[in-house]
Coordinates of C-alpha atoms in Angstrom, one line a residue:
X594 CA 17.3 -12.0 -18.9
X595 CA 20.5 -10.0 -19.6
X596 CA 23.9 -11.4 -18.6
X597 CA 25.4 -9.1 -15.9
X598 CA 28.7 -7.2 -17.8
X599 CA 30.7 -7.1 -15.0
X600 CA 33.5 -9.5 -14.9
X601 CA 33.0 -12.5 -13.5
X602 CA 35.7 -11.8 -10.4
X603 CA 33.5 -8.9 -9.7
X604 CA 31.8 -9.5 -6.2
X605 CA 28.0 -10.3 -6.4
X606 CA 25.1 -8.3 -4.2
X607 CA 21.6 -10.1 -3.6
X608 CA 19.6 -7.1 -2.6
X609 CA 15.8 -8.4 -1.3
X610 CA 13.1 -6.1 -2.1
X611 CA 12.4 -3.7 -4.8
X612 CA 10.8 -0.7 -2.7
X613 CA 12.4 2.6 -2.7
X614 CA 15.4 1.5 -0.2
X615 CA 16.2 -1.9 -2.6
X616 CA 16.1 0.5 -4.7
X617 CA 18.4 3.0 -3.8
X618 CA 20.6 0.7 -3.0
X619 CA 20.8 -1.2 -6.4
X620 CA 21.4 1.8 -7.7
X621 CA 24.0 3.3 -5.9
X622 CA 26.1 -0.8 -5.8
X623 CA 26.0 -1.3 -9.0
X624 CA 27.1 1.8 -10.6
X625 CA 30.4 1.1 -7.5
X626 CA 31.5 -1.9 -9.1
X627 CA 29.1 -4.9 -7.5
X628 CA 27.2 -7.0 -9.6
X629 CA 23.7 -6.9 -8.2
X630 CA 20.6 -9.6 -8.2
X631 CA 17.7 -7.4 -7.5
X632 CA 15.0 -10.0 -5.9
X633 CA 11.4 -9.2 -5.5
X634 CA 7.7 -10.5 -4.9
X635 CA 5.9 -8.2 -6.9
X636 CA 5.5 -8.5 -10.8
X637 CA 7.2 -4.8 -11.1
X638 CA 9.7 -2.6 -9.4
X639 CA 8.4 -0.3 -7.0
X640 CA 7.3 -2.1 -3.6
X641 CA 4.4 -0.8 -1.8
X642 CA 5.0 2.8 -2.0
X643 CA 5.5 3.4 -5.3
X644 CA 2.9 0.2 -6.5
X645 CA 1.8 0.4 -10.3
X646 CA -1.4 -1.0 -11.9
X647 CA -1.0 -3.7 -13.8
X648 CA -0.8 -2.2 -17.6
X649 CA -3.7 -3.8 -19.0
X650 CA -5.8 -1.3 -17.1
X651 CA -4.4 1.2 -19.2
X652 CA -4.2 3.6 -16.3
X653 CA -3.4 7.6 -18.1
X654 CA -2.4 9.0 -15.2
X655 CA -1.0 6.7 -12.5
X656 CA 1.7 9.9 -11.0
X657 CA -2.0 11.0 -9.4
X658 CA -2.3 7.8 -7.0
X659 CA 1.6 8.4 -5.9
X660 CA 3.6 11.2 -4.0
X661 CA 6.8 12.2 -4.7
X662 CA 6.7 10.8 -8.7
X663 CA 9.8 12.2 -9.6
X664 CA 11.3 10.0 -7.3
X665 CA 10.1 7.3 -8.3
X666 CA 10.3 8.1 -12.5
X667 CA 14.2 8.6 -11.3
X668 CA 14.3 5.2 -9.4
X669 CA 12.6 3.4 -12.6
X670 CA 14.6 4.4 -15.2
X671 CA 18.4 4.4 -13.4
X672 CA 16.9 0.7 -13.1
X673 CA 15.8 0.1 -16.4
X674 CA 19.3 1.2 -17.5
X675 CA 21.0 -0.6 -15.6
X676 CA 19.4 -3.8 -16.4
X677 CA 19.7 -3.3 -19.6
X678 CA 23.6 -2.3 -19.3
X679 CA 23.7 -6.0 -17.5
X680 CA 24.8 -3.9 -14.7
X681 CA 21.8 -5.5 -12.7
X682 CA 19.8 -8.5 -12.9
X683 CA 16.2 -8.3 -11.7
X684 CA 14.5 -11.0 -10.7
X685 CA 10.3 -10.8 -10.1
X686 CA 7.7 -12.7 -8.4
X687 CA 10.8 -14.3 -6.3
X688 CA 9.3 -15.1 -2.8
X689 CA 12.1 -15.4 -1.0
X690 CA 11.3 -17.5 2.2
X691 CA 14.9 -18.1 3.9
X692 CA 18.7 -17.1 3.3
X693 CA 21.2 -19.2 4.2
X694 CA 24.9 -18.8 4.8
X695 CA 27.3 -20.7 3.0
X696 CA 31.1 -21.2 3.8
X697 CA 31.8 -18.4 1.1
X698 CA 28.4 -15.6 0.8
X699 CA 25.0 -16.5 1.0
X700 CA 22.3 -18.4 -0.6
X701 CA 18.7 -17.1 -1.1
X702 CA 15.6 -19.3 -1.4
X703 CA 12.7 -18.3 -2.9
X704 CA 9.0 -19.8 -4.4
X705 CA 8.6 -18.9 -7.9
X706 CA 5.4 -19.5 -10.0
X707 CA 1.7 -18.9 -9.8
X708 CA 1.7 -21.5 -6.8
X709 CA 4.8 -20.2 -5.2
X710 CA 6.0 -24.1 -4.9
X711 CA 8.8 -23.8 -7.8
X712 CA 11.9 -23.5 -5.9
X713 CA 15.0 -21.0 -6.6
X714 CA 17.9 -20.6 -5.5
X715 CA 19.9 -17.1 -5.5
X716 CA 23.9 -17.0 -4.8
X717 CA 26.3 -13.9 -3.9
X718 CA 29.1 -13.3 -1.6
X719 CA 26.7 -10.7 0.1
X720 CA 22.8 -10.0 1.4
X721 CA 21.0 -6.4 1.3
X722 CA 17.6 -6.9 3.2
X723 CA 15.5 -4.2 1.9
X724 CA 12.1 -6.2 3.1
X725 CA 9.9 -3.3 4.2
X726 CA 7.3 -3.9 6.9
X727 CA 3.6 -4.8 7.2
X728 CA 0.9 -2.9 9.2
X729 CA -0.4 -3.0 12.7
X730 CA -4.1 -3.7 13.1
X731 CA -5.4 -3.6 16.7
X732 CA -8.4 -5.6 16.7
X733 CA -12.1 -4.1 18.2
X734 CA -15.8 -6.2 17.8
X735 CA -16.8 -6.5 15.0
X736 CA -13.4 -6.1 12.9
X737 CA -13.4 -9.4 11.4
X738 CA -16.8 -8.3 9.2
X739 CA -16.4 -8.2 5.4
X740 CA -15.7 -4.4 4.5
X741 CA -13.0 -4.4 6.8
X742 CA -9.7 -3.8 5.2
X743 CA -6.3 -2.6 6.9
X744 CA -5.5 1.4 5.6
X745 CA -2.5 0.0 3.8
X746 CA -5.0 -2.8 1.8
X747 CA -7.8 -0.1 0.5
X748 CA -4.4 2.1 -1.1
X749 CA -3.1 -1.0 -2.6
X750 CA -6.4 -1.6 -3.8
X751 CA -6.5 2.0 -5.2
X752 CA -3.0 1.8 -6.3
X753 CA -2.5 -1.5 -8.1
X754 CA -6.6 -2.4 -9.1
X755 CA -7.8 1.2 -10.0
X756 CA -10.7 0.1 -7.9
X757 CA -12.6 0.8 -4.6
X758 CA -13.0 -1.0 -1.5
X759 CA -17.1 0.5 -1.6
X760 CA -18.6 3.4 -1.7
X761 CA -18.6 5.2 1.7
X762 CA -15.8 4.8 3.8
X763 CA -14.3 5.7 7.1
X764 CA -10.5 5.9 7.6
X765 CA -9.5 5.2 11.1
X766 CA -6.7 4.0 13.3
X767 CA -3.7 6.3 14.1
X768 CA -0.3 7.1 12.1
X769 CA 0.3 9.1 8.9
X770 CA -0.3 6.3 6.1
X771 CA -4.7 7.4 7.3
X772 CA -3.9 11.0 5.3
X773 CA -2.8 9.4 2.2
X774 CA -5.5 7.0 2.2
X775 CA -8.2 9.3 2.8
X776 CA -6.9 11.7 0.3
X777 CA -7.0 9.0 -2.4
X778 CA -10.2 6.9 -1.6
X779 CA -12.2 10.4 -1.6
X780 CA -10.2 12.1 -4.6
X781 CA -11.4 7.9 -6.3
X782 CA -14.6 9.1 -6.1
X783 CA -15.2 6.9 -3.0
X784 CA -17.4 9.4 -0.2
X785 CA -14.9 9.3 3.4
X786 CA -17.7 9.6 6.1
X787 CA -15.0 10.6 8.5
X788 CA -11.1 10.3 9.1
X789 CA -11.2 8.8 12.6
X790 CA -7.3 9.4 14.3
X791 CA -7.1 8.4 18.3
X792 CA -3.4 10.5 18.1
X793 CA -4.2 13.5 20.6
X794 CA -2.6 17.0 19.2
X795 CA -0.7 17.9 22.3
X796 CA 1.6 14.7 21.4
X797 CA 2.9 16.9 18.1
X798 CA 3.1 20.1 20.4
X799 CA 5.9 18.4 22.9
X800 CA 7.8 17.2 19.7
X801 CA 7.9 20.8 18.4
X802 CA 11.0 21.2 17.4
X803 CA 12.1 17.6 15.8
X804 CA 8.5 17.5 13.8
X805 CA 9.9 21.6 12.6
X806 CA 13.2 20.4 11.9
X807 CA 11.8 18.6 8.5
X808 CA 9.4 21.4 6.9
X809 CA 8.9 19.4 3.8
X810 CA 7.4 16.6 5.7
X811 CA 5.0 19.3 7.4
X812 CA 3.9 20.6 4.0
X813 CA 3.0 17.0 2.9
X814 CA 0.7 17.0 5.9
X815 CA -1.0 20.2 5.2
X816 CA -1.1 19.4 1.7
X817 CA -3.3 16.2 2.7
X818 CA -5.2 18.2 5.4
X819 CA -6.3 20.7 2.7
X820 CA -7.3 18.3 0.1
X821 CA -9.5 16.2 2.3
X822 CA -11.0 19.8 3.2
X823 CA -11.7 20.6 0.1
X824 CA -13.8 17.0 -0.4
X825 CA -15.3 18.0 2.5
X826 CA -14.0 15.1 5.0
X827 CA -14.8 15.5 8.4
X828 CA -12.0 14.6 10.8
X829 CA -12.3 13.4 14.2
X830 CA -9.2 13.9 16.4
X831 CA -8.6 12.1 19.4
X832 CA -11.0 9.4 18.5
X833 CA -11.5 6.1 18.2
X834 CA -13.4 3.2 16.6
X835 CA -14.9 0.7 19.1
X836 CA -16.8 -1.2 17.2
X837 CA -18.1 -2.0 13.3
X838 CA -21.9 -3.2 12.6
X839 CA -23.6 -5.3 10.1
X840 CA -24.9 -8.6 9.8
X841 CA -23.1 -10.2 6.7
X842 CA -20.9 -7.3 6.5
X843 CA -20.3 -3.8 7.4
X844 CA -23.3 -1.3 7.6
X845 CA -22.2 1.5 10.2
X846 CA -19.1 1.7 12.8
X847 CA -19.6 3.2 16.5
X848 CA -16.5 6.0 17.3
X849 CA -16.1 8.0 20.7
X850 CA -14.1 10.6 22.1
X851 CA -10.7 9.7 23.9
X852 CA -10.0 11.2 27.1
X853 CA -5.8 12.2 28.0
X854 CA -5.4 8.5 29.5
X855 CA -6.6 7.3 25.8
X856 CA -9.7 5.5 27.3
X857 CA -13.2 6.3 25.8
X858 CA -14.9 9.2 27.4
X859 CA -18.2 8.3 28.4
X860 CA -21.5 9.7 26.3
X861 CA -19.2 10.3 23.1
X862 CA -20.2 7.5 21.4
X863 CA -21.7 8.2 17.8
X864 CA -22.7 6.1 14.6
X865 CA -21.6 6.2 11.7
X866 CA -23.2 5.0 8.8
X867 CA -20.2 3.1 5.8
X868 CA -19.6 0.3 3.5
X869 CA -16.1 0.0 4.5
X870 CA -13.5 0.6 7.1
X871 CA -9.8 1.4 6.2
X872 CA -7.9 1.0 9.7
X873 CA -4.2 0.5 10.9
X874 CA -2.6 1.6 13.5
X875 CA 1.3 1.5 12.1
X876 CA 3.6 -0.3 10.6
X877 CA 6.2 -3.1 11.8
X878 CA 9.3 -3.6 10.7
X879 CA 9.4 -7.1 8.5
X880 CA 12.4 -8.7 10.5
X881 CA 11.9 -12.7 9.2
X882 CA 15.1 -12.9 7.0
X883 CA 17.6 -11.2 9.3
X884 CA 16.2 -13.4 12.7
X885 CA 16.6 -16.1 10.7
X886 CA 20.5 -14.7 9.4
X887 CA 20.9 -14.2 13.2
X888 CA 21.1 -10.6 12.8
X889 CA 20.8 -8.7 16.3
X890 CA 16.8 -6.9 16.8
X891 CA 16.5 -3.7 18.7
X892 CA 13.2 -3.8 20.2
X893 CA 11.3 -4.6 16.9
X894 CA 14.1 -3.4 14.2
X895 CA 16.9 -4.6 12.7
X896 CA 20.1 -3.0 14.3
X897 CA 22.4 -1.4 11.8
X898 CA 25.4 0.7 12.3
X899 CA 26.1 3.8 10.5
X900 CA 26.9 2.0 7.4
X901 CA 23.3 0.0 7.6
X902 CA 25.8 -3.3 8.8
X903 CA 24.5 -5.6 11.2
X904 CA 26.9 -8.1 13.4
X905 CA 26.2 -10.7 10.6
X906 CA 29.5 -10.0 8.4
X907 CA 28.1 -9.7 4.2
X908 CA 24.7 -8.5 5.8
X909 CA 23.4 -4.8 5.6
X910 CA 20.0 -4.0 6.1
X911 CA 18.0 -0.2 5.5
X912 CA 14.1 0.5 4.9
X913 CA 11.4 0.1 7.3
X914 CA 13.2 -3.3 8.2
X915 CA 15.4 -1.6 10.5
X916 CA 12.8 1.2 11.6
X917 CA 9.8 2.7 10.4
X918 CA 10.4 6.3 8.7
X919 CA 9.0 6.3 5.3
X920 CA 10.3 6.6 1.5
X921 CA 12.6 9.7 2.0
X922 CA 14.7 7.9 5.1
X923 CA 14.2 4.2 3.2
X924 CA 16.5 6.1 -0.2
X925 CA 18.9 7.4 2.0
X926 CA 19.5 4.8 4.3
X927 CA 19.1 2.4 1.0
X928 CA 22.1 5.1 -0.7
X929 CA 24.4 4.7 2.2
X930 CA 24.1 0.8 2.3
X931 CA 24.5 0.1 -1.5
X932 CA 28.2 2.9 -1.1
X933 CA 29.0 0.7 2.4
X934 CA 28.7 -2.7 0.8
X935 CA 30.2 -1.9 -2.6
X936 CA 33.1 -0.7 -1.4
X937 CA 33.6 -3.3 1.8
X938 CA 33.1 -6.0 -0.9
X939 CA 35.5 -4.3 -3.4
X940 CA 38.2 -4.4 -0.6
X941 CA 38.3 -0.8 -0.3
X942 CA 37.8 1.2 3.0
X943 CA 34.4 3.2 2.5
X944 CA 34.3 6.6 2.7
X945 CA 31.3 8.4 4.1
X946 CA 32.0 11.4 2.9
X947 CA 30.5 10.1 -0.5
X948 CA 27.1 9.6 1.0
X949 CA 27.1 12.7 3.8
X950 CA 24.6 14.1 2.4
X951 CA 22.5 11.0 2.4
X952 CA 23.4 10.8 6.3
X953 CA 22.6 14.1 7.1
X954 CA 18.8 13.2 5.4
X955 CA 19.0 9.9 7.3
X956 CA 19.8 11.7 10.8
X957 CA 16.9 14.2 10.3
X958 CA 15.0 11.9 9.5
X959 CA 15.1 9.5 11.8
X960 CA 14.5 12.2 15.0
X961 CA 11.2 12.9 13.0
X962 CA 10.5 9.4 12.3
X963 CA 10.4 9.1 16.6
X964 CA 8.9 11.8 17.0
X965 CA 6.2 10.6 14.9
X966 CA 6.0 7.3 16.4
X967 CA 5.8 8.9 19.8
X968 CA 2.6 11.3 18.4
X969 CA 1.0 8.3 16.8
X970 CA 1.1 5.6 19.5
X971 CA -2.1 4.0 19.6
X972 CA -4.4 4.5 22.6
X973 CA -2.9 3.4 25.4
X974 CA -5.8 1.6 26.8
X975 CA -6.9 0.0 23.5
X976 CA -7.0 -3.5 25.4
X977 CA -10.3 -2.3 27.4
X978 CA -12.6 -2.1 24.4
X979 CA -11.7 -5.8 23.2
X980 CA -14.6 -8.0 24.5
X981 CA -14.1 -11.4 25.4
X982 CA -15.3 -12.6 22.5
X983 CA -13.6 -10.3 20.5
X984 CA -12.1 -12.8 17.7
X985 CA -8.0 -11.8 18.4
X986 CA -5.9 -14.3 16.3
X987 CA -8.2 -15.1 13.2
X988 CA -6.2 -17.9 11.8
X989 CA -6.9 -19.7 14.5
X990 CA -9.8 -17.9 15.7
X991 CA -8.6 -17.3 19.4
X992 CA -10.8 -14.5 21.0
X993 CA -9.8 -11.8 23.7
X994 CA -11.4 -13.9 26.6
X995 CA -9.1 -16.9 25.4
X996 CA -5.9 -14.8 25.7
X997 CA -7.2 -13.0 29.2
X998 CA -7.7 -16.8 31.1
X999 CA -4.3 -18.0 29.4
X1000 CA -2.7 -15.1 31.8
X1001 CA -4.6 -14.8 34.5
X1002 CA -6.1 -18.4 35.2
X1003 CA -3.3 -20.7 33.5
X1004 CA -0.4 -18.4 34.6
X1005 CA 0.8 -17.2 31.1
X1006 CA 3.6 -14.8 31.7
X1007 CA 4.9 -14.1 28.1
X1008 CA 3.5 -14.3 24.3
X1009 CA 5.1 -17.4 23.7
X1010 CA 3.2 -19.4 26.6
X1011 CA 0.0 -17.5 25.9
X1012 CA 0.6 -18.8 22.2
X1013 CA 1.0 -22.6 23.5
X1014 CA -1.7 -22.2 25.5
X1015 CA -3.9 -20.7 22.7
X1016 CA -3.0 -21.9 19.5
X1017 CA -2.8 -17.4 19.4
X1018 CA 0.1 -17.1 16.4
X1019 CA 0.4 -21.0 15.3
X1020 CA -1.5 -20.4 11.9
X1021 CA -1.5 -19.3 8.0
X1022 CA 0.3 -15.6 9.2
X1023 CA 2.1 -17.0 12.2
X1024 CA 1.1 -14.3 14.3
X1025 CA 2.2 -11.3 12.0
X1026 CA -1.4 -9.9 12.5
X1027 CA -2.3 -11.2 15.9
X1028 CA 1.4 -11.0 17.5
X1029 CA 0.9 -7.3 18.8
X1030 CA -2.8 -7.2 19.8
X1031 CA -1.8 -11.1 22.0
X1032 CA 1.1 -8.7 23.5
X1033 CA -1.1 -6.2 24.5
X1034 CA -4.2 -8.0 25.8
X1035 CA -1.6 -9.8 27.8
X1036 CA 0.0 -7.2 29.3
X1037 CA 3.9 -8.1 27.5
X1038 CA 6.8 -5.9 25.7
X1039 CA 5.6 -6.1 21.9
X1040 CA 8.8 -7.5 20.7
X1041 CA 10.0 -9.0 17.1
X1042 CA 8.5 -12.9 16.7
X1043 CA 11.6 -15.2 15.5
X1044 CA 9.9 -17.7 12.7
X1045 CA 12.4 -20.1 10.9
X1046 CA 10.5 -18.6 7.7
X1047 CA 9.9 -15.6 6.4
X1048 CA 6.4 -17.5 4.5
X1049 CA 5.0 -20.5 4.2
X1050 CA 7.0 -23.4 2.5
X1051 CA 5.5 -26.8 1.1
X1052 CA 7.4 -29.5 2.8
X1053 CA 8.2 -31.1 -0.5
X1054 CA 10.8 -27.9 -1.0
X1055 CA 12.2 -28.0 2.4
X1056 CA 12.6 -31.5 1.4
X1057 CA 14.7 -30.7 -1.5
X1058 CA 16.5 -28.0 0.5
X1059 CA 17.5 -31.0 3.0
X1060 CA 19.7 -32.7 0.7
X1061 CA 17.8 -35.1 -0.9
X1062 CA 19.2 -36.4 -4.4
X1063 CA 16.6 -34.0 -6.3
X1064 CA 18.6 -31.0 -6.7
X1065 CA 17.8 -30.9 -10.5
X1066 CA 14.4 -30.1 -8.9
X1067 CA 16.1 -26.3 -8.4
X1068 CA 16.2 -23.4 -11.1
X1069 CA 19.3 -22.1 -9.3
X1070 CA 20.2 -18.7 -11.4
X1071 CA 24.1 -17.3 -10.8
X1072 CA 24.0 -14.1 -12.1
X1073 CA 27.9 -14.6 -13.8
X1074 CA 26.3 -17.4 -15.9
X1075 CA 23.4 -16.8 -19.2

């Protein structure tokens, strides 16, 4: 690992996550002055937009998996350079669990090692949260069946194995991430039966004018919409799946017709033969770290200012983490953070007018990034499909009809009493992919989940974290010594 050159007074920025917005803002910090500790899960840069194979596939032509390469190829290399000017240290397969606040900065904790029980710890005078999100899946019967992936899992499947989740698929859910994956699985040689999207057009019509505002973004779509024509993938609009087949796994899925209520129209209902289901209906904002920093959440985001501060003094946050808009708004908002907290950190008073352009992007952006979250909600009467033995919460295996008598025969009036009633929530993903369908079968506000973790810990490391006389037990890594 290279010794950051910076002198040692220089002030130190942990930036968490290696996606395009921990990215950006690497970037844009160190080459201001900071010395930055880029931390990350993932073997390589990149996050789950721009995700590599592994280079013992020997893939020859990666740039055809990914949009917007150049991007990326300029992300990579101002990162390779700067590592290698000991501008930046960059630490991988760092699964950071918790940060902490010391009297003076911040400590990260992390799991290193194939286990993900060695324990590290991180320190700097200041915390970037780049973390990114997760997707939504809203569960229907039969969506626990092997051949059932989330959208986002069949294009990191694509992405990072160069393989495919089977042969004929069926794309389905609502938001924009279903174009990409379509587009790739079929262009992989994989046969889309059908691109199933419960978003009804007149949505885009009333958001006219913030959707025209961004024509690039509009010539991405139609650039997806003509490649999936030209493999010849039929699209269903207004649709929905209500329920997959098969007996040890998927065979066929069932889709019908929505009408403009979003409940199934009756005699719609058709069958459609697969081997695999890509679904998701959205993303959510990955929140874990700042709750647990005690940053303020908007609804499900992290609140920033125009700086991408939050009220925790040394924090910033940018990405999906503080509002779901995709790459282009993650590297702006990622710019403007890495400026803000170099300078702030250096003792000088920032100037926006060195990332205006950035916050023009980032303004645009985000009216089309609401627009398009407005387009794409998911059906609003999703619930109604989920039988009572509908399996909700699969860690803990909680079905619809348990989370329907915890409201309206035990009195449940929130997501936290359904969950003690339950168990809904209380296992391996503490409710990351349960936590919206529970809100919704119950009739609450989807809201963020405050976990004292951001991932499972082994209680031997939260033992050492307590104090206990085995701090030699920690690889702690300050990045102003070798």
């Amino acid at each position: 690992m290279t010794e950051p050159s910076r002198p040692e007074t220089s002030p130190r920025l942990a930036v968490i996550g290696a996606g395009p917005a921990g990215l950006a803002a690497t970037l844009a910090a160190a080459r201001h002055g900071l010395r930055v500790t880029l931390i990350d899960a993932a073997p390589e840069a990149g996050g789950q937009f721009y995700r590599q194979p592994a280079a013992g596939l020997g893939a020859r032509r990666p740039q055809a998996l990914h949009h917007r390469w150049r991007d990326w190829e300029r992300l990579r290399d101002g990162l390779d350079r700067d590592v290698t000017a000991g501008l930046v240290a960059h630490l991988r397969d760092h699964h950071v669990w918790c940060v902490t606040r010391r009297r003076s900065g911040f400590t990260v904790h992390a799991l290193l090692g194939p286990e993900q029980e060695r324990p590290v710890e991180v320190r700097a005078d200041a915390v970037l949260l780049a973390t990114g999100g997760y997707e939504k899946v809203l569960p229907f019967p039969g969506w626990t069946l092997p051949g059932v992936v989330t959208a986002g899992g069949a294009q990191a499947m694509l992405k990072g194995g160069l393989v495919l989740p089977g042969r004929t698929a069926v794309v389905a859910g609502t938001g924009p991430l279903l174009l990409p994956v379509a587009t790739g699985l079929a262009a992989a040689g994989a046969r889309v039966a059908a691109l199933v999207d419960s978003a009804d057009p007149r949505a885009f019509v009333r958001h006219a004018p913030a959707l025209a505002a961004q024509p690039a973004k509009l010539a991405e779509g139609a650039h997806y919409a003509a490649r999936l024509l030209r493999h010849g993938v039929r699209t269903l609009v207004h649709h929905t799946v209500v329920e997959a087949h098969g007996d040890q796994r998927l065979e066929a899925v069932t889709v019908a017709a929505l009408d403009a209520e979003g409940r199934v129209r009756p005699g719609t209902r058709r069958r459609i033969g697969c081997d695999t289901l890509a679904v998701g209906h959205g993303m959510i904002p990955h929140t874990d770290l700042a709750e647990g920093l005690g940053c303020r959440i908007e609804g499900i985001a992290v609140a920033v200012d125009d700086e991408q501060r939050t009220d925790v003094p040394g924090v910033w946050a940018a990405g999906e983490a503080t509002g779901v808009g995709g790459a282009v708004l993650a590297l702006a908002e990622g710019h403007i953070a890495g400026r803000s907290a170099a300078a702030r950190l250096s003792g000088r008073k920032p100037d926006p007018r060195g990332w205006a352009g950035a916050a023009r992007a980032r303004a645009g952006l985000r009216r089309f990034a609401a627009a398009m979250d407005d387009a794409y909600a998911p059906p609003a009467h999703w619930a109604e499909q989920v039988t009572d033995d509908t399996v909700v919460c699969r860690c803990e295996e909680v079905t619809g009809g348990a989370v329907r008598r915890a409201v309206t025969e035990l009195g449940a009036g929130d997501v936290r009493t359904v969950k003690l009633l339950t168990r809904a929530g209380m296992g391996w993903c503490q409710g990351r992919m349960c936590g919206p369908a529970v809100a919704g079968l119950a009739g609450c506000p989807e809201t963020a989940a405050r976990r004292p973790f951001a991932r499972p810990v082994p209680l031997g490391v939260l033992a050492r974290a307590g104090g206990t006389d085995n701090e030699q037990c920690y690889v702690t890594y300050h990045p102003e010594e070798p």
